[in-house]
mmCIF file of C-alpha atoms in Angstrom:
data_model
loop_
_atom_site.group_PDB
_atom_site.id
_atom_site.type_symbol
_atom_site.label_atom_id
_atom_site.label_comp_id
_atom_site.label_asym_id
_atom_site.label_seq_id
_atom_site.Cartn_x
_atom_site.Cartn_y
_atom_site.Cartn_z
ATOM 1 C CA UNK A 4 -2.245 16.780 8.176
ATOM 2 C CA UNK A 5 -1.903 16.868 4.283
ATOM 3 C CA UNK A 6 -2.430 13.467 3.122
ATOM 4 C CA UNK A 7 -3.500 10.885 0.015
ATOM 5 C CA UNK A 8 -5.283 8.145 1.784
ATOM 6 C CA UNK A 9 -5.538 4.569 -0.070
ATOM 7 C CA UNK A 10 -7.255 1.909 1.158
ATOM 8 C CA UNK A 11 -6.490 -1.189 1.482
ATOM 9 C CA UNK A 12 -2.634 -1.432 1.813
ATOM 10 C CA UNK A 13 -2.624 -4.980 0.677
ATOM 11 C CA UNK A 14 -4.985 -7.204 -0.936
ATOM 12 C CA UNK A 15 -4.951 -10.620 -1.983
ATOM 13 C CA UNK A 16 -7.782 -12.010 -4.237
ATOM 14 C CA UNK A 17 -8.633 -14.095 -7.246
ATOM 15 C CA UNK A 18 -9.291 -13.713 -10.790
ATOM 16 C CA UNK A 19 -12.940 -11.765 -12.087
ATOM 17 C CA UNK A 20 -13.473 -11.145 -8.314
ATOM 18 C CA UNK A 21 -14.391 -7.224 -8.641
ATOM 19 C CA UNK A 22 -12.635 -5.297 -6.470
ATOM 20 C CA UNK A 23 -12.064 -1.447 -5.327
ATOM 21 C CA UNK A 24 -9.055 0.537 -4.010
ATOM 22 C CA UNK A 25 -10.164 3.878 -2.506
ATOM 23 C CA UNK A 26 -8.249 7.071 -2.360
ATOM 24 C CA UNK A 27 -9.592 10.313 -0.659
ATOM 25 C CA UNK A 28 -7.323 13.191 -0.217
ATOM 26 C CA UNK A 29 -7.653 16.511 2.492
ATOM 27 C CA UNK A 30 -6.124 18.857 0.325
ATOM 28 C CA UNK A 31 -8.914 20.094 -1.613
ATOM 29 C CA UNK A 32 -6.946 19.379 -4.851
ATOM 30 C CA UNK A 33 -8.347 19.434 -7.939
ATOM 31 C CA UNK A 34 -6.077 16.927 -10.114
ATOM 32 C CA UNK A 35 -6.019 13.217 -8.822
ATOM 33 C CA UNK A 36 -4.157 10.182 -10.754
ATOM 34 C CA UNK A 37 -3.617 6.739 -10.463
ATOM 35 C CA UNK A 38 0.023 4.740 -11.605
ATOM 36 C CA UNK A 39 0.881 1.662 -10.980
ATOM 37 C CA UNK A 40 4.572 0.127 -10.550
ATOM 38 C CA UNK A 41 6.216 -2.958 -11.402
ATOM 39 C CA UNK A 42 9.839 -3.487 -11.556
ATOM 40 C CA UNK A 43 11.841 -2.251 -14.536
ATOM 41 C CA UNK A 44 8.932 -0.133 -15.887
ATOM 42 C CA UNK A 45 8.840 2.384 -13.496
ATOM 43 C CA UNK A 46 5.262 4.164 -12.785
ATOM 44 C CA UNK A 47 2.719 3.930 -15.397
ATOM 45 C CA UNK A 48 -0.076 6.383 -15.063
ATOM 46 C CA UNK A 49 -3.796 4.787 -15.356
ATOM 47 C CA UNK A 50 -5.891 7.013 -15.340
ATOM 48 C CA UNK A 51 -6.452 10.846 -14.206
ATOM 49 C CA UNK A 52 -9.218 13.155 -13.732
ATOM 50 C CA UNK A 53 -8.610 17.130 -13.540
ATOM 51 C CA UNK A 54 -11.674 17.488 -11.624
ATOM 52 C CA UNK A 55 -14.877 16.448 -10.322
ATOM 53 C CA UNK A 56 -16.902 14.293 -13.533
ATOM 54 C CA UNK A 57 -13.716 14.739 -15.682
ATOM 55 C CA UNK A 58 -11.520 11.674 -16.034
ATOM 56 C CA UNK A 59 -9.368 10.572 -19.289
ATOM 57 C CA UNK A 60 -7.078 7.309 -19.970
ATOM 58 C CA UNK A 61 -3.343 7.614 -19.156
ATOM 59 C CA UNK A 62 -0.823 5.120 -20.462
ATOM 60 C CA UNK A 63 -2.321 1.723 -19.142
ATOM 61 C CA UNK A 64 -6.210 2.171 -18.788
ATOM 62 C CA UNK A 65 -6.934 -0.950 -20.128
ATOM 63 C CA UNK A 66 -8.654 -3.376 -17.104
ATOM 64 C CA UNK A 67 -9.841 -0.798 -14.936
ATOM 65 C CA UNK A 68 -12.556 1.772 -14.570
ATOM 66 C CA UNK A 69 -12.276 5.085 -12.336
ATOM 67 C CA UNK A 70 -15.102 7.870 -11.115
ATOM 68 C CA UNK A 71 -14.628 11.088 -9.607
ATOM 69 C CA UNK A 72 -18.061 11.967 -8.043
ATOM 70 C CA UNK A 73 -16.544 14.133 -5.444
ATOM 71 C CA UNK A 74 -13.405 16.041 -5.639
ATOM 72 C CA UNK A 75 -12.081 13.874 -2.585
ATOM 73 C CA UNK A 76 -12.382 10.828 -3.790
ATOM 74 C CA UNK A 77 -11.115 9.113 -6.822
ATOM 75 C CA UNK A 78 -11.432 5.044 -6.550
ATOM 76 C CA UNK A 79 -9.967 2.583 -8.704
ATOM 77 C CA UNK A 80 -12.061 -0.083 -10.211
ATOM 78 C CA UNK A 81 -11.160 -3.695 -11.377
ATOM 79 C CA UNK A 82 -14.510 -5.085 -12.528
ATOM 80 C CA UNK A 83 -12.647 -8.353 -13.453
ATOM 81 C CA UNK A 84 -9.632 -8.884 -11.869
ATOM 82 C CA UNK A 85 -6.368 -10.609 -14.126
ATOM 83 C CA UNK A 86 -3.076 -11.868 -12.825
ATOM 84 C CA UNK A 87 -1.500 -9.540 -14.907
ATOM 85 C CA UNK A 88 -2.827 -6.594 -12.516
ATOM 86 C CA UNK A 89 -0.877 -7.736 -9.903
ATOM 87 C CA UNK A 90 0.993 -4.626 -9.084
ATOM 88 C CA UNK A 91 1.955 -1.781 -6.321
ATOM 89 C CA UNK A 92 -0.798 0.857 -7.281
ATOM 90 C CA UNK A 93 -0.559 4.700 -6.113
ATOM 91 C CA UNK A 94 -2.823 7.408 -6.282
ATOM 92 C CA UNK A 95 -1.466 11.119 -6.294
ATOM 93 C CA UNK A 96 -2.832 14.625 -6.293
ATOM 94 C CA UNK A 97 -2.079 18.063 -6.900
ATOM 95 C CA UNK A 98 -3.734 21.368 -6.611
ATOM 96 C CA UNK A 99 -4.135 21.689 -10.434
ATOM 97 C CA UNK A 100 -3.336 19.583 -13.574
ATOM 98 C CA UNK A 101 -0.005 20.841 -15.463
ATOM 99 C CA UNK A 102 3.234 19.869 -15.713
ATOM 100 C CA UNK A 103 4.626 22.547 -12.447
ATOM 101 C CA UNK A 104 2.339 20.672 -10.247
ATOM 102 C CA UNK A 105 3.914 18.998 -7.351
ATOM 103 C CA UNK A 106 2.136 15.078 -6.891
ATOM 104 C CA UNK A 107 1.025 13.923 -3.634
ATOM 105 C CA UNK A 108 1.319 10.116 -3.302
ATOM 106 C CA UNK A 109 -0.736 7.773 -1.204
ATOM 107 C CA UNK A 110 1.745 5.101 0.425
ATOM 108 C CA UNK A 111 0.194 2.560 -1.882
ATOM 109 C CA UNK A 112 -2.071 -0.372 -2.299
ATOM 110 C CA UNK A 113 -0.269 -3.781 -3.337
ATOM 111 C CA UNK A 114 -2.851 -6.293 -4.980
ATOM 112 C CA UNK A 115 -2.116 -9.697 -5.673
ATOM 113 C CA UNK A 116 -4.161 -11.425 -8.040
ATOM 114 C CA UNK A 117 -4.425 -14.825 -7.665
ATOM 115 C CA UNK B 12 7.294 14.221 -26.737
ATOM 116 C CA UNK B 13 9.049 14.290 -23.311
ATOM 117 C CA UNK B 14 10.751 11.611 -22.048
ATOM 118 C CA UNK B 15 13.170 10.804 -18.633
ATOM 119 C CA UNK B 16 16.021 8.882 -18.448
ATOM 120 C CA UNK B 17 18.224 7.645 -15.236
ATOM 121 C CA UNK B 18 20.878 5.456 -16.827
ATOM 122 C CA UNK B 19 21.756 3.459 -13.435
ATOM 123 C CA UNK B 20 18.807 1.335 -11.957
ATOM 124 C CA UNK B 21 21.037 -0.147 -8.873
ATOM 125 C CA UNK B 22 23.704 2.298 -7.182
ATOM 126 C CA UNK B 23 25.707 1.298 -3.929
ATOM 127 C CA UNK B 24 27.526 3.760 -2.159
ATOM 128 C CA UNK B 25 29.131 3.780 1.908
ATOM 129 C CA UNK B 26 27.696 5.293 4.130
ATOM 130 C CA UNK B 27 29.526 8.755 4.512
ATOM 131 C CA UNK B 28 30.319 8.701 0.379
ATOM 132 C CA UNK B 29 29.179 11.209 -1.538
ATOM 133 C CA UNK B 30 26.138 10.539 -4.017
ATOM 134 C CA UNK B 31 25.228 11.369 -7.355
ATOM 135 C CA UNK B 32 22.406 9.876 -9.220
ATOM 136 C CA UNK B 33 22.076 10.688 -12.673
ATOM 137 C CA UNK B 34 18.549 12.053 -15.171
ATOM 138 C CA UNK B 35 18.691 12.950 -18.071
ATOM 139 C CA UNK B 36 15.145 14.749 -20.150
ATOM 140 C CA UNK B 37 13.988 15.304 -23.317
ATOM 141 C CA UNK B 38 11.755 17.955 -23.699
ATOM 142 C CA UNK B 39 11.206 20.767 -26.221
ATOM 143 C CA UNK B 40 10.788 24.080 -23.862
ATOM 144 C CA UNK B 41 11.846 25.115 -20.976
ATOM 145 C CA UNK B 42 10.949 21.359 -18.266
ATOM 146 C CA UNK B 43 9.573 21.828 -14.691
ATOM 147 C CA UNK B 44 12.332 19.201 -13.150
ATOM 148 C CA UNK B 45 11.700 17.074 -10.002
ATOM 149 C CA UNK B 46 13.206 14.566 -8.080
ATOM 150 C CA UNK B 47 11.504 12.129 -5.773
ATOM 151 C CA UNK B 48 12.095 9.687 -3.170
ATOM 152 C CA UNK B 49 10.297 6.236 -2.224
ATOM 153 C CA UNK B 50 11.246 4.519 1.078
ATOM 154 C CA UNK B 51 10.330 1.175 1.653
ATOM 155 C CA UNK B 52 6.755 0.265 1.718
ATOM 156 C CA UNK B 53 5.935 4.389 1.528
ATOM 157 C CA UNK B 54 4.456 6.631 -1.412
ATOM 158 C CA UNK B 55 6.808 8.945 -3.115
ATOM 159 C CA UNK B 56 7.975 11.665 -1.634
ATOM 160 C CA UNK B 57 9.026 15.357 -2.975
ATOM 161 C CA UNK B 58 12.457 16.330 -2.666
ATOM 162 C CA UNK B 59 12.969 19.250 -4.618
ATOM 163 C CA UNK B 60 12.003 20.580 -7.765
ATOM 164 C CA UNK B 61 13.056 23.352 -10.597
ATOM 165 C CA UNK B 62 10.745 25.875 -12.277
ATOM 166 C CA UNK B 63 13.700 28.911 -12.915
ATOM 167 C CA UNK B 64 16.289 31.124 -11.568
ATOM 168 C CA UNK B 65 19.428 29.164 -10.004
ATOM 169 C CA UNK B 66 20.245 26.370 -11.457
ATOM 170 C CA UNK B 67 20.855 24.519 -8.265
ATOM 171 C CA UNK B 68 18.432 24.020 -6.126
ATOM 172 C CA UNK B 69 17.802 22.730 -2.417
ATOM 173 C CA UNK B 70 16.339 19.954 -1.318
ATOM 174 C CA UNK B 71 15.365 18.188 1.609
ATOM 175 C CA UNK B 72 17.100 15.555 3.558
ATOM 176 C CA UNK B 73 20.415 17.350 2.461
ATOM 177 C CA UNK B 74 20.287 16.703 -1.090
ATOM 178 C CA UNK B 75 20.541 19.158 -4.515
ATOM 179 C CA UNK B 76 20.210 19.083 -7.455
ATOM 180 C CA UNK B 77 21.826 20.941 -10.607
ATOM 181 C CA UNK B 78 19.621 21.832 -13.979
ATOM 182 C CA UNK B 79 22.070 21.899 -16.871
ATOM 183 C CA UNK B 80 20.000 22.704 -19.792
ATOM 184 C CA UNK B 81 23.091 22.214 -22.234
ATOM 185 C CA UNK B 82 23.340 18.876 -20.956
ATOM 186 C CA UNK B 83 19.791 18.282 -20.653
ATOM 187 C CA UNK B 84 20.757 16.860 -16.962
ATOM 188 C CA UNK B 85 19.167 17.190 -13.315
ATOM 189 C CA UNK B 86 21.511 15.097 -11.388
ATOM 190 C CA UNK B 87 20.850 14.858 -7.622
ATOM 191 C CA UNK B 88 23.633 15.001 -4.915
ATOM 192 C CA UNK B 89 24.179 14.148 -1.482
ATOM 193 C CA UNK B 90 27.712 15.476 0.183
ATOM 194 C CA UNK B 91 27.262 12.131 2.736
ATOM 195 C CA UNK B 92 25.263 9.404 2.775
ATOM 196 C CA UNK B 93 22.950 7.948 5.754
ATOM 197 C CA UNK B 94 22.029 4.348 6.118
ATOM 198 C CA UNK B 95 18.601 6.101 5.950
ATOM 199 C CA UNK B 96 19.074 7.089 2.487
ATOM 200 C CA UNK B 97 18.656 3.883 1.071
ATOM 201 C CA UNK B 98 15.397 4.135 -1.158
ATOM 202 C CA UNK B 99 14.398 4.441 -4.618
ATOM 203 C CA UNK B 100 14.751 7.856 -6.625
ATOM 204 C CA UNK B 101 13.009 9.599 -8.979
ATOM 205 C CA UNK B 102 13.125 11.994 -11.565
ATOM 206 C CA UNK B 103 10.511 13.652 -13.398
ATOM 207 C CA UNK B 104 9.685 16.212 -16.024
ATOM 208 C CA UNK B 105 6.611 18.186 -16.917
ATOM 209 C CA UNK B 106 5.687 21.298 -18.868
ATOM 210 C CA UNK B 107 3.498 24.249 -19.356
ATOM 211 C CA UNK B 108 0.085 22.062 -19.523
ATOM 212 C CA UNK B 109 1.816 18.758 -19.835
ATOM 213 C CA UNK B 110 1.640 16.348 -17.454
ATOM 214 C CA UNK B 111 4.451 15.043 -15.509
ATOM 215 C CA UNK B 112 6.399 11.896 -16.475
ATOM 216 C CA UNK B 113 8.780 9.917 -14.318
ATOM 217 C CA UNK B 114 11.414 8.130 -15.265
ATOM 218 C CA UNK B 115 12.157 4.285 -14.217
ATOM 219 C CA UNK B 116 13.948 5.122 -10.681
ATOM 220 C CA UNK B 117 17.324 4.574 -9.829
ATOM 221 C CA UNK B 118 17.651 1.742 -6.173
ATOM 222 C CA UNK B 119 20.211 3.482 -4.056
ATOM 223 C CA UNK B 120 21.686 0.808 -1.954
ATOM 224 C CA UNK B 121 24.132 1.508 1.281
ATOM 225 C CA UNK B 122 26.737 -0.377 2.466
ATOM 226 C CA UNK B 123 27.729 -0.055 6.298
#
């Protein structure tokens, strides 16, 4: 089955405690993305990467740090957590980057930063 | 730049109503259109999406959704409403080598 795979679902921690969120997709998609959602504000893309090695700053990089060593995987790193993470977080993927691209979404990571 | 509106955050309908929920773009070609759904505690979904040709399009789950480039609108519509329905909706634009953007979501509520 098709699928965006994030891991963990939930997370609770505390503040400058580094932490990862992991997202592998089966798709063999080139374009992967991260966005994270709070209420009123709609998604807010993080960061991207168009393909293995190549990753650029959306609209809210600042706090976290992304690689893309493999084309599967694409984690999400907060090398000092803040309160002001806290947030639903979902990574997506589609064959190519461009704006006729279908997005595949994970079912999302919610972190709580404590 | 583009940019995607949906004027209503919160809509409640009955069940067995009909639906529309209501995006609006700004973009300076011709937009890729989409339309999204997020059900509790689940990623976003695809519903349907417009590239060219007819302006209304087929979905899944029983909805559609008309392109009216004169209005710059891509409303979505649902003849009848199930309980099921209830989620949050999104719209979203892209472009030639621009990435997509989605707009704030619209809660669709149901009432019993």
């Amino acid at each position: 089955e098709a699928q965006v795979t994030q891991n963990p679902r939930y997370l609770i921690t505390v503040t400058g405690k580094k932490l990862t969120v992991t997202c592998s997709q089966n798709m063999n998609h080139e374009y992967m993305s991260w966005y994270r959602q709070d209420p009123g504000l709609g998604l807010r893309q993080i960061y991207y990467s168009m393909n293995v090695e190549v990753t650029d700053k959306g609209d809210v990089p600042e706090g976290y740090k992304v690689s893309r060593k493999e084309k599967r995987n694409f984690p999400l790193i907060l090398e000092s957590p803040s309160p002001n993470q806290t947030s639903l977080y979902f990574c997506a993927s589609s064959s190519r980057y461009g704006g006729n691209q279908p997005q595949h979404f994970g079912d999302g990571t919610r972190l709580s930063i404590l | 730049a583009q940019s995607v509106t949906q004027p209503d955050i919160h809509i409640t309908v009955s069940e067995g109503a009909s639906l529309e929920l209501r995006c609006n773009y700004s973009y300076g070609a011709t937009p890729y259109l989409f339309w999204y759904v997020q059900s509790p505690g689940q990623g976003l979904q695809l519903l349907l999406k417009y590239f060219s040709g007819d302006t209304l399009v087929q979905g899944i789950k029983g909805f559609e959704a008309e392109f009216k480039r004169s209005q710059s609108s891509f409303n979505l519509r649902k003849p009848s409403v199930h309980w099921s329905d209830a989620a949050e909706y999104f719209c979203a634009v892209g472009g030639g080598d621009d990435k997509i953007i989605f707009g704030k979501g619209t809660r669709l509520h149901i009432l019993p």
